[in-house]
Tab-separated table of C-alpha atoms and ligand atoms in Angstrom:
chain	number	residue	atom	x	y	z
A	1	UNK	CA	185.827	127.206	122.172
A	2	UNK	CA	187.384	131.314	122.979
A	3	UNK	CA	190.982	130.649	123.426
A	4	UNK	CA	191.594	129.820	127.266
A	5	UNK	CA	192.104	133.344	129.794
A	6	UNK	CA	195.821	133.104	130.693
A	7	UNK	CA	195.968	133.080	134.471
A	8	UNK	CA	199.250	135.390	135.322
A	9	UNK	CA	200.601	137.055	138.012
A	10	UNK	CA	198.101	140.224	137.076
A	11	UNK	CA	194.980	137.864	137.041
A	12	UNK	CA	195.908	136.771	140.455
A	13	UNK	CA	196.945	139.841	142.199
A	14	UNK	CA	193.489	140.843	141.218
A	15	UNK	CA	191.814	138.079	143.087
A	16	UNK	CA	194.730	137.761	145.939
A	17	UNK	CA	193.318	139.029	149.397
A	18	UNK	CA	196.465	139.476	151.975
A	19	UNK	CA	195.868	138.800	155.576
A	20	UNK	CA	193.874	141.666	157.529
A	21	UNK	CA	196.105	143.129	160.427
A	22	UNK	CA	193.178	141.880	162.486
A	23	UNK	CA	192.941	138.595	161.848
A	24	UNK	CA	192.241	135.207	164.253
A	25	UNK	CA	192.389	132.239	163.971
A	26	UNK	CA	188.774	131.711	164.498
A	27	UNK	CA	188.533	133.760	161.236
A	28	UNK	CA	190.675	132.742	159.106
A	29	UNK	CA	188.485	129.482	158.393
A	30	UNK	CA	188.127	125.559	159.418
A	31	UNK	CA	189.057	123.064	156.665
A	32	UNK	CA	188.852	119.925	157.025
A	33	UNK	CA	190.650	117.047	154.940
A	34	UNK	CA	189.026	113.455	155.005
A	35	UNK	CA	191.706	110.950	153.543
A	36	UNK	CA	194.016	108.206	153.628
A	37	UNK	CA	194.292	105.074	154.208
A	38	UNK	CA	196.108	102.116	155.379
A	39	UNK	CA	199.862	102.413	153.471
A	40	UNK	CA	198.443	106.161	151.897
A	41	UNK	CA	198.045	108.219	155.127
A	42	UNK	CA	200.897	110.061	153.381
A	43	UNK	CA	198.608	111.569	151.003
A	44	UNK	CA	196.375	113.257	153.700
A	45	UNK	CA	199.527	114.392	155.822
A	46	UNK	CA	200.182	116.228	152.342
A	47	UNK	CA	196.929	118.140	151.943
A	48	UNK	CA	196.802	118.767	155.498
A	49	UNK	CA	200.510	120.543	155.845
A	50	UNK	CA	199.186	121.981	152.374
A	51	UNK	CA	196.378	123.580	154.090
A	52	UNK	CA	197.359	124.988	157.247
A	53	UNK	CA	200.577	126.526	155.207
A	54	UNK	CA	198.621	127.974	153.174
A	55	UNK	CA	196.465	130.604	155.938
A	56	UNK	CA	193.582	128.631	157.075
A	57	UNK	CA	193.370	128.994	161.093
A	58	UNK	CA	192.367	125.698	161.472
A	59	UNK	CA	192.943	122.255	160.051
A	60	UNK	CA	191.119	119.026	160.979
A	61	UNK	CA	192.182	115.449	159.319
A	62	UNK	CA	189.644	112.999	159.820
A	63	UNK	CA	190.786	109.495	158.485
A	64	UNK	CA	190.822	105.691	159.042
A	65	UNK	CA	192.024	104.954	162.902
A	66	UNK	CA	195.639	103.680	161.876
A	67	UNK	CA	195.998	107.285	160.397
A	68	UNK	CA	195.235	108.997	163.883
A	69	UNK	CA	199.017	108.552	165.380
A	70	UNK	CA	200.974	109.285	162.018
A	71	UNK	CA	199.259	112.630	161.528
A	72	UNK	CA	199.268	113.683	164.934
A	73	UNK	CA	203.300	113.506	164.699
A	74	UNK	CA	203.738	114.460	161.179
A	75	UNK	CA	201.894	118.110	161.730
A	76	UNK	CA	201.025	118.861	165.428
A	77	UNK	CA	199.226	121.819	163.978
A	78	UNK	CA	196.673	119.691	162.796
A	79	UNK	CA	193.608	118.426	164.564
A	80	UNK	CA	192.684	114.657	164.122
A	81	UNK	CA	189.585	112.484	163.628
A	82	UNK	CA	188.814	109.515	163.430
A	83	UNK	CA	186.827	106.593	161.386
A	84	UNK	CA	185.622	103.087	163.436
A	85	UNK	CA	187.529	101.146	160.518
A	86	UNK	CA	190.936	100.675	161.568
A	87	UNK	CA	192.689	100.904	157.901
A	88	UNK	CA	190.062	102.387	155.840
A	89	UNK	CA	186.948	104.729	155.880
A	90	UNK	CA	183.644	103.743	156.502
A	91	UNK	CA	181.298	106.702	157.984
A	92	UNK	CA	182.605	110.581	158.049
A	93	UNK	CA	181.411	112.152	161.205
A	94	UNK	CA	182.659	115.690	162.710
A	95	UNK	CA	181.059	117.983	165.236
A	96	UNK	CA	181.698	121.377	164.026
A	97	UNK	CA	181.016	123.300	160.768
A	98	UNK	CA	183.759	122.923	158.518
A	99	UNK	CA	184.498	126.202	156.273
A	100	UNK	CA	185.395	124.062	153.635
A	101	UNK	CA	185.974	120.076	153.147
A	102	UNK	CA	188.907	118.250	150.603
A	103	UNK	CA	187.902	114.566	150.103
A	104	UNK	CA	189.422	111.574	148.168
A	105	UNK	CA	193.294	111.705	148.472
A	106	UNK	CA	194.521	107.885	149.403
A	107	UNK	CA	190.769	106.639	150.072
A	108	UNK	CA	191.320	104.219	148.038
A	109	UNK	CA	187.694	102.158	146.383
A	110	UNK	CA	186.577	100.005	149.383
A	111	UNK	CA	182.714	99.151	149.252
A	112	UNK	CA	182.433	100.764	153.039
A	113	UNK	CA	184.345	103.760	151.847
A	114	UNK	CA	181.997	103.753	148.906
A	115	UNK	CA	178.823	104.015	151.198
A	116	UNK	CA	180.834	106.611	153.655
A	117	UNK	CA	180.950	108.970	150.295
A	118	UNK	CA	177.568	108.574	149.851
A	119	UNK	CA	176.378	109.441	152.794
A	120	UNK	CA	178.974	112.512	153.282
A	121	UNK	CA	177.427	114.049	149.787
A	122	UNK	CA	174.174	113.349	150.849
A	123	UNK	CA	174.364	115.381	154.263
A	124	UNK	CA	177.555	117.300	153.150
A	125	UNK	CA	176.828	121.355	153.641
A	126	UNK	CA	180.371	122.905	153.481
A	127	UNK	CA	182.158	124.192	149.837
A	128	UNK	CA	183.945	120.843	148.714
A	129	UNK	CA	186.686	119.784	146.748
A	130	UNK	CA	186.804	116.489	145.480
A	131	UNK	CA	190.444	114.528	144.657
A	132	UNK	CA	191.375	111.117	143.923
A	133	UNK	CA	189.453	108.120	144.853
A	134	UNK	CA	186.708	110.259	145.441
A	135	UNK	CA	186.416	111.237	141.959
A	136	UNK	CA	187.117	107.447	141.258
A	137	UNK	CA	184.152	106.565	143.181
A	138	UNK	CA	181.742	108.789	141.430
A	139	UNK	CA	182.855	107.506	138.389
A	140	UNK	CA	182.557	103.915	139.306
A	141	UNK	CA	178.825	105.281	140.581
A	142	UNK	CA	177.735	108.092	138.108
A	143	UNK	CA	174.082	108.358	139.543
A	144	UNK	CA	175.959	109.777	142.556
A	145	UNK	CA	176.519	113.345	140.669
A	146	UNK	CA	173.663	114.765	141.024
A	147	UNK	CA	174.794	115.007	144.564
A	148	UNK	CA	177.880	117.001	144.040
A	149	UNK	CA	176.876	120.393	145.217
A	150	UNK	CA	176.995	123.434	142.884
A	151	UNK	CA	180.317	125.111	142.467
A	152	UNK	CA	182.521	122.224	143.937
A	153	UNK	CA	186.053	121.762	142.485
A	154	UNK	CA	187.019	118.535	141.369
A	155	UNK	CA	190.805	118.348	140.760
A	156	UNK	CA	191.314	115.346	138.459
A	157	UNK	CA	194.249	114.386	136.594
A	158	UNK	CA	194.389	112.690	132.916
A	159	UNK	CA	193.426	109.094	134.106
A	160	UNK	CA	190.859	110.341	136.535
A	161	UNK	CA	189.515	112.890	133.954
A	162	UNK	CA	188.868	109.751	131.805
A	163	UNK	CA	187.203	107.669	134.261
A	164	UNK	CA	184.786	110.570	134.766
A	165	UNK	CA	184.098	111.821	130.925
A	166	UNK	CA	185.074	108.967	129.402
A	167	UNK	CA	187.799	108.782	126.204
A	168	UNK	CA	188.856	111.308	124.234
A	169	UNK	CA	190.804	110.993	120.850
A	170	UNK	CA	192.140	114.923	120.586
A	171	UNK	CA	192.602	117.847	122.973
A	172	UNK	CA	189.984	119.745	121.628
A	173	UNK	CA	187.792	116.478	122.242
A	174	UNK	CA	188.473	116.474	125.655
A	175	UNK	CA	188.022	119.773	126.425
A	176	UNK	CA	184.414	120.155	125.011
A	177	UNK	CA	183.634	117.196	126.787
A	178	UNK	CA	185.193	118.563	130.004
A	179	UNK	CA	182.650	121.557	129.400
A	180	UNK	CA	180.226	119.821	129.198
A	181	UNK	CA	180.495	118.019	131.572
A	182	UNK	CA	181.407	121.340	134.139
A	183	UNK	CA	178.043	122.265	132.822
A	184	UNK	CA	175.483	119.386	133.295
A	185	UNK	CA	177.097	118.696	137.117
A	186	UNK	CA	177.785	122.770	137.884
A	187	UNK	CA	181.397	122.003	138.987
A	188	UNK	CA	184.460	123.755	138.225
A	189	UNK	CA	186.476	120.972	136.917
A	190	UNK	CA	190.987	121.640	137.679
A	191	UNK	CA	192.038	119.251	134.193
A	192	UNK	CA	195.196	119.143	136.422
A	193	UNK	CA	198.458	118.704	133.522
A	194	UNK	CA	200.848	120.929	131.751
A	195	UNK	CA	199.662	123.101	131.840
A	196	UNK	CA	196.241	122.199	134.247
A	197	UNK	CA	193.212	124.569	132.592
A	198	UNK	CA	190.413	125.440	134.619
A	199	UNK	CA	186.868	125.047	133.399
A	200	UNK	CA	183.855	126.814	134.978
A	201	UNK	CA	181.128	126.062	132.366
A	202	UNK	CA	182.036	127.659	128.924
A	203	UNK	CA	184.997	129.600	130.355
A	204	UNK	CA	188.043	128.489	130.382
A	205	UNK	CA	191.408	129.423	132.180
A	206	UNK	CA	195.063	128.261	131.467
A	207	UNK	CA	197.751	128.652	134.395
A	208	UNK	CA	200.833	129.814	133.458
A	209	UNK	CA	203.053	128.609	136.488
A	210	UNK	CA	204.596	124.915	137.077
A	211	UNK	CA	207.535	122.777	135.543
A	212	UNK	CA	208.012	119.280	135.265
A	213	UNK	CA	209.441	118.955	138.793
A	214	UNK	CA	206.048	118.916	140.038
A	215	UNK	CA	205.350	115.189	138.381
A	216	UNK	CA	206.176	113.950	141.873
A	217	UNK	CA	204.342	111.496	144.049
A	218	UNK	CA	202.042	113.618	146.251
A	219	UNK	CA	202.058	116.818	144.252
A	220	UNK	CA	197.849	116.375	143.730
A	221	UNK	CA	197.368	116.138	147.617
A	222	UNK	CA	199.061	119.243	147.992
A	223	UNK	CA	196.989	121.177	145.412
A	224	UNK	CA	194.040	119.702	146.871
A	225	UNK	CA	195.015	120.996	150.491
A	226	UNK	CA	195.995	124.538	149.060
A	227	UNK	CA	193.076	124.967	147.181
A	228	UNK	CA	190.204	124.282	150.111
A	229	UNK	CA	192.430	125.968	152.506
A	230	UNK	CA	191.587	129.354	150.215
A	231	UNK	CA	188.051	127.760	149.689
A	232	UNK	CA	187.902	128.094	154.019
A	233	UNK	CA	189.403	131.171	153.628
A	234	UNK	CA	186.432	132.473	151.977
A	235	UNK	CA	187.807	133.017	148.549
A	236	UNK	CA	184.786	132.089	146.182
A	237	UNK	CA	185.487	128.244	144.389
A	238	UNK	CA	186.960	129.918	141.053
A	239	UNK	CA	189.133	132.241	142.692
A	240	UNK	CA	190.465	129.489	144.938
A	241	UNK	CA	191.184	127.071	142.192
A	242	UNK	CA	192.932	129.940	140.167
A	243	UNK	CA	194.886	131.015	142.967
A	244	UNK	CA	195.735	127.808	144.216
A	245	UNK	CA	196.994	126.642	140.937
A	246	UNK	CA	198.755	129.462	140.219
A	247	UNK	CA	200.622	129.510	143.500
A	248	UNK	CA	201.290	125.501	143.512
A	249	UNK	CA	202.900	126.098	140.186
A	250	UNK	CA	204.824	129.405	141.052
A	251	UNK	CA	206.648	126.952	144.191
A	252	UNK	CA	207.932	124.655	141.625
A	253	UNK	CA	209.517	127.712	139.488
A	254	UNK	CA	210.742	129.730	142.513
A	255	UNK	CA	212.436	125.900	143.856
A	256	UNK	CA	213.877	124.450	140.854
A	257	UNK	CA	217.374	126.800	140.783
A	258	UNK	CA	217.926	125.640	143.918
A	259	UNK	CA	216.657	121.692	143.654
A	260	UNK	CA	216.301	120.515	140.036
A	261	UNK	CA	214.022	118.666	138.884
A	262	UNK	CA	214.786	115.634	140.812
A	263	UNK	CA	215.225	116.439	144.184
A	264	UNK	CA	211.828	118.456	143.972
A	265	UNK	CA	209.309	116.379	146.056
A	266	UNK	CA	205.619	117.059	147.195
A	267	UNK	CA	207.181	118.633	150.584
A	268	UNK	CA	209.161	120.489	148.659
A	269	UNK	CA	205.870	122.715	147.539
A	270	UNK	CA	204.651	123.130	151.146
A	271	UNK	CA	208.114	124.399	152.143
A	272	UNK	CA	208.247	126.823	149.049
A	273	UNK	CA	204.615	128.326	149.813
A	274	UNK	CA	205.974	130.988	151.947
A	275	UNK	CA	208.269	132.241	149.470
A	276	UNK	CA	205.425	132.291	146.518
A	277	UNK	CA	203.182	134.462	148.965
A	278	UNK	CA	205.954	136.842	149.505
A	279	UNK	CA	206.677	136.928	146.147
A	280	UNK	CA	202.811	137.937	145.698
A	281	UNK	CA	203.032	141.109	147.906
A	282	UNK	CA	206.728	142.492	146.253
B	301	NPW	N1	202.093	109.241	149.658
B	301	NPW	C1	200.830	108.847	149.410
B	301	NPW	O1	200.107	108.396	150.302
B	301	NPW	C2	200.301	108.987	148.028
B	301	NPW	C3	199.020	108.555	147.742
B	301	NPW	N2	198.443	108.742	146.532
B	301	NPW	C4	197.062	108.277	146.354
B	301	NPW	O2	197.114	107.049	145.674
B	301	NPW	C5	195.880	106.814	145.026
B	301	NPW	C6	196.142	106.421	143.597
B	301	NPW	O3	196.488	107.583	142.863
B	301	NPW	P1	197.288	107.553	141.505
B	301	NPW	O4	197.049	108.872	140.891
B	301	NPW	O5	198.693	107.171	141.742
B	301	NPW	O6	196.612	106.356	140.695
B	301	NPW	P2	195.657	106.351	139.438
B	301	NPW	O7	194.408	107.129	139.654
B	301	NPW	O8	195.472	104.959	138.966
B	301	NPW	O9	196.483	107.161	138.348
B	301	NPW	C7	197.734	106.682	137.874
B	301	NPW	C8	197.701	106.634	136.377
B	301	NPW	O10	197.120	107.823	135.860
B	301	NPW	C9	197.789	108.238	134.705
B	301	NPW	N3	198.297	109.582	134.916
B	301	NPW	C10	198.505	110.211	136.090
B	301	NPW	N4	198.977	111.448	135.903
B	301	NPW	C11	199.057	111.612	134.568
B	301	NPW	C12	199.475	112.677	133.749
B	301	NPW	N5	199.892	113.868	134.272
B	301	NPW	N6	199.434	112.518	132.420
B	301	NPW	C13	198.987	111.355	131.899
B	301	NPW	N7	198.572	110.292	132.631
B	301	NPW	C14	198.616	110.435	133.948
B	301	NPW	C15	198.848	107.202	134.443
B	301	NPW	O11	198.262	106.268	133.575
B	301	NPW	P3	199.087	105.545	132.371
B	301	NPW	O12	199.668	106.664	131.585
B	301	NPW	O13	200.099	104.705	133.070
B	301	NPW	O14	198.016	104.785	131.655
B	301	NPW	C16	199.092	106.589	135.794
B	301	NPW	O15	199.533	105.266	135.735
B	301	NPW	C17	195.077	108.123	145.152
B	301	NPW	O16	194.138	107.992	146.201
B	301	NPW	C18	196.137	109.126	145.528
B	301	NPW	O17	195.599	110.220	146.287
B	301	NPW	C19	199.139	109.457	145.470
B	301	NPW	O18	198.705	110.781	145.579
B	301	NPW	C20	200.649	109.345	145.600
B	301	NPW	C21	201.151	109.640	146.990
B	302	ADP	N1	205.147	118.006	133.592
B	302	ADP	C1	204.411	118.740	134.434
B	302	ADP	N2	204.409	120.098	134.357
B	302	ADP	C2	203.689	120.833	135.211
B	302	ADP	N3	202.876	120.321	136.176
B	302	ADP	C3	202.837	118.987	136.287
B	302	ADP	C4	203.592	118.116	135.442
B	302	ADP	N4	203.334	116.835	135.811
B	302	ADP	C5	202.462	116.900	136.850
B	302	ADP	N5	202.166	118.178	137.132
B	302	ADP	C6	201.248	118.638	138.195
B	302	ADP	O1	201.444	117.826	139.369
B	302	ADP	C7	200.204	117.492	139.954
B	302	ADP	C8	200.028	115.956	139.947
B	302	ADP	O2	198.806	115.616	140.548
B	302	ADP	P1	198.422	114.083	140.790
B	302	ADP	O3	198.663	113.292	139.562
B	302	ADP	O4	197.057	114.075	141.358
B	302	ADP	O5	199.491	113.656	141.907
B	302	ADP	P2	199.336	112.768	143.224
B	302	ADP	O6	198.052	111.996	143.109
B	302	ADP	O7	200.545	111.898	143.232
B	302	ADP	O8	199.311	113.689	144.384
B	302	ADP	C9	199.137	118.240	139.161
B	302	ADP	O9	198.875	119.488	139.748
B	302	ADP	C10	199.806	118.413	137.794
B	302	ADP	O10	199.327	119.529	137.068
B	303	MG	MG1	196.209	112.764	142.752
C-alpha cells in the first residue's frame, strides 16, 4: 500500500464549498436520519443536531414511536417520523425524496429491525451512510451487501470494522483487508480511530484533526450526522467523508483549551461546529 494522502487544512479548503449568497432552504438539501431506539434515542438526537448544524436546510428523524416526543423537544428544528413499533424499528417509510439518508445509530439488532433494513436497502434510492447497528446487521447478514449501493459511506469503528472484515493480527493486515473489502462492495469505508483513515478502493486518506477528547459516548452519531448532512448538501461521498472528518476532528482541537479532555462530550462537537467553519473561511 502508497503511504495514506494526509487530509489537512489545504486538502480541505480545496474541496470546501461556502454557502452561495443565494441560498434556501429548499436547496441546501433534505437529510434524513433513521435511528434510535428505546433507552438510545440519544444517539439519533446526536446525528440529527449534527446535521442541521452542519448546513443542510432540512432535517427529518424518523425513529421508533417512543422517540417521536424526545426529538421533537430536544431539536425543534428537526422534523419527525415515525415507526408502528413503539420502542424499536420495524418498516422505514417517508414521503419525500431524501437528499441523503444516515442509518444505524442506536437501532440496536431486533429481528423486525433486521427485516426493516432489508427492505430500506432494497427500495433505498438516496446517497447513504451506514453507522452502528446497521453495519452490525449486515455483518450478522453478509448476503445483504450486495445491496449497499455504490459509493455509500460506512463509518465503522474497530469492533464494528471486525464484525464486518473479520480479524486482523497487524495494521497493515487490516488495512488490506479494509481495501479489499471497499473494493468488492464499492463503499468508501471511514476506519473511524486515531487517527480514522479513509479508504475509497486502493486510495487511502489519513485525517489529521481530533484528540482523545473525542472518545466520548455519542461522538460516532455526530460524525454520522455531519457527514450525510454534506452528503445532502451535494458534496460527492469522498469529499463528504473527508470534510466531515476533518471538521469533527478540528471541533475537538479548537474545544479542548477551553474544556479538557474530560468535560468534552458529543454536544460539545455540535456546539464547536460553528467555530471550525469559521475557522475554514479565515
Ligand atoms: N446516547 C446514545 O443513545 C448512544 C447510543 N449509542 C449506540 O449504542 C449502540 C452500541 O454501540 P457501541 O459502539 O457502544 O457498542 P459496540 O458496537 O458493541 O462497540 C463497543 C466495543 O467496541 C470496541 N471499540 C469501540 N471503539 C473502539 C476504539 N476506538 N478502539 C478499539 N475498540 C473500540 C470496544 O471493544 P473492547 O475493546 O471492549 O473489546 C467496545 O467495548 C450503537 O447503536 C450506538 O449507535 C452509542 O453511540 C453511545 C451513545
Ligand atoms: N483517542 C482518540 N483520538 C481521536 N479520535 C478518537 C479517539 N477515540 C475516539 N475517537 C473518535 O470518536 C469517534 C467515536 O465513534 P464511535 O465509537 O462510533 O462512538 P459512538 O458510537 O459512541 O457515537 C470516532 O470518530 C473516532 O475516530
Ligand atoms: Mg458508533
Amino acid at each position: 500500500m502508497k503511504n495514506p494522502i494526509p487530509i489537512d487544512r489545504a486538502a480541505i479548503l480545496k474541496r470546501y464549498k461556502p454557502v452561495a449568497t443565494n441560498a434556501h432552504k429548499g436547496i441546501q438539501g433534505h437529510a434524513l436520519l433513521i435511528g434510535g431506539s428505546y433507552g438510545k434515542m440519544g444517539s439519533v438526537c446526536l446525528s440529527s443536531k449534527a446535521a442541521i448544524k452542519t448546513g443542510c436546510g432540512l432535517v427529518t428523524a424518523f425513529v421508533p414511536k417512543c422517540g417521536y416526543e424526545i426529538v421533537q423537544i430536544s431539536i425543534p428544528e428537526v422534523m419527525v417520523l415515525t415507526d408502528e413499533k413503539e420502542k424499536y424499528l420495524s418498516e422505514i417509510h417517508y414521503d419525500f425524496i431524501p437528499n441523503a439518508i444516515g442509518i444505524g445509530m442506536g437501532i440496536g439488532q431486533e429481528l423486525p429491525t433486521q427485516k426493516a433494513l432489508h427492505d430500506f436497502l432494497l427500495k433505498n434510492k438516496s446517497p447513504l451512510v451506514i453507522d452502528a447497528d446497521a453495519l452490525n446487521i449486515l455483518s450478522l447478514n453478509p448476503k445483504w451487501l450486495p445491496l449497499v449501493p455504490q459509493n455509500t459511506i460506512l463509518t465503522p469503528h474497530p469492533k464494528e470494522l471486525e464484525r464486518l472484515i473479520g480479524k486482523w493480527t497487524s495494521d497493515e493486515e487490516k488495512m488490506e483487508k479494509t481495501i479489499a473489502f471497499s473494493k468488492t462492495h464499492n463503499v468508501i469505508v471511514v476506519m473511524k480511530g486515531a487517527p480514522t483513515h479513509i479508504v475509497a478502493g486502493e486510495t487511502v486518506y489519513k485525517n489529521t484533526t481530533g484528540n482523545p477528547a473525542l472518545a466520548t459516548a455519542g461522538s460516532g452519531d455526530v460524525l454520522t450526522g455531519i457527514i450525510t448532512s454534506l452528503l445532502a448538501q451535494s458534496y460527492t461521498p469522498l469529499d463528504a467523508a473527508l470534510l466531515g472528518v476533518y471538521l469533527h476532528g478540528l471541533t475537538a482541537d479548537i474545544a479542548l483549551p477551553e474544556t479538557g479532555h474530560e468535560s468534552f462530550i458529543a454536544s460539545t462537537i455540535i456546539a464547536t461546529l460553528g467555530k471550525a467553519f469559521l475557522s475554514l473561511a479565515k
